[in-house]
GROMACS .gro file of C-alpha atoms in nm:
model
   66
    1MET     CA    1  -2.606   0.514   0.455
    2ASN     CA    2  -2.298   0.737   0.478
    3SER     CA    3  -1.957   0.574   0.514
    4LEU     CA    4  -1.625   0.734   0.601
    5LEU     CA    5  -1.371   0.661   0.327
    6VAL     CA    6  -0.994   0.686   0.289
    7MET     CA    7  -0.907   0.806  -0.061
    8ALA     CA    8  -0.587   0.708  -0.241
    9LEU     CA    9  -0.435   0.765  -0.582
   10ILE     CA   10  -0.302   0.443  -0.738
   11ALA     CA   11  -0.158   0.447  -1.091
   12GLY     CA   12  -0.327   0.782  -1.149
   13ARG     CA   13  -0.670   0.649  -1.051
   14ARG     CA   14  -0.868   0.741  -0.744
   15CYS     CA   15  -0.948   0.453  -0.509
   16ALA     CA   16  -1.159   0.446  -0.194
   17PHE     CA   17  -1.123   0.221   0.109
   18LEU     CA   18  -1.372   0.195   0.392
   19ALA     CA   19  -1.215   0.372   0.690
   20PRO     CA   20  -1.276   0.083   0.936
   21ASP     CA   21  -1.064  -0.138   0.704
   22VAL     CA   22  -0.765   0.101   0.727
   23GLN     CA   23  -0.545   0.053   1.032
   24SER     CA   24  -0.303   0.343   0.973
   25VAL     CA   25  -0.190   0.593   0.714
   26ILE     CA   26   0.182   0.658   0.741
   27GLU     CA   27   0.461   0.827   0.553
   28ILE     CA   28   0.710   0.557   0.459
   29GLY     CA   29   1.081   0.607   0.519
   30ALA     CA   30   1.337   0.357   0.394
   31ILE     CA   31   1.219   0.041   0.220
   32THR     CA   32   1.444  -0.264   0.248
   33PRO     CA   33   1.414  -0.494  -0.057
   34VAL     CA   34   1.354  -0.864   0.010
   35PRO     CA   35   1.505  -1.111  -0.238
   36ARG     CA   36   1.287  -1.366  -0.417
   37THR     CA   37   0.954  -1.198  -0.345
   38PRO     CA   38   0.685  -1.133  -0.607
   39ASP     CA   39   0.720  -0.815  -0.816
   40TYR     CA   40   0.435  -0.643  -0.630
   41ILE     CA   41   0.624  -0.657  -0.296
   42SER     CA   42   0.853  -0.355  -0.276
   43GLY     CA   43   1.016  -0.469   0.050
   44LEU     CA   44   0.992  -0.403   0.421
   45THR     CA   45   0.967  -0.089   0.631
   46ALA     CA   46   0.913  -0.026   1.003
   47MET     CA   47   0.627   0.129   1.194
   48ARG     CA   48   0.640   0.153   1.572
   49SER     CA   49   0.916  -0.111   1.585
   50GLN     CA   50   0.718  -0.358   1.374
   51ALA     CA   51   0.811  -0.478   1.026
   52LEU     CA   52   0.557  -0.397   0.755
   53THR     CA   53   0.541  -0.541   0.406
   54VAL     CA   54   0.527  -0.265   0.144
   55LEU     CA   55   0.315  -0.347  -0.161
   56ASP     CA   56   0.335  -0.175  -0.497
   57CYS     CA   57  -0.038  -0.147  -0.563
   58ARG     CA   58   0.017  -0.049  -0.928
   59THR     CA   59   0.198  -0.375  -0.997
   60ALA     CA   60  -0.039  -0.581  -0.783
   61ILE     CA   61  -0.339  -0.476  -0.993
   62GLY     CA   62  -0.159  -0.512  -1.325
   63PHE     CA   63  -0.039  -0.161  -1.411
   64ASP     CA   64   0.313  -0.064  -1.517
   65ALA     CA   65   0.532  -0.001  -1.211
   66SER     CA   66   0.654   0.337  -1.342
   0.00000   0.00000   0.00000
């Protein structure tokens, strides 16, 4: 069975996501920090007039944020 995948590079490692699980791929503009959120939440950005939470995947899976 062939599946369409979306490939990403996270902390220098290749990751694959099933395409039906990915709603959009966007280029992020400004990120607004949100106080008192976990370290893996970078902040908020906007897409089509909706607020989106921006996650730092490196931190979320336990890698150094740099």
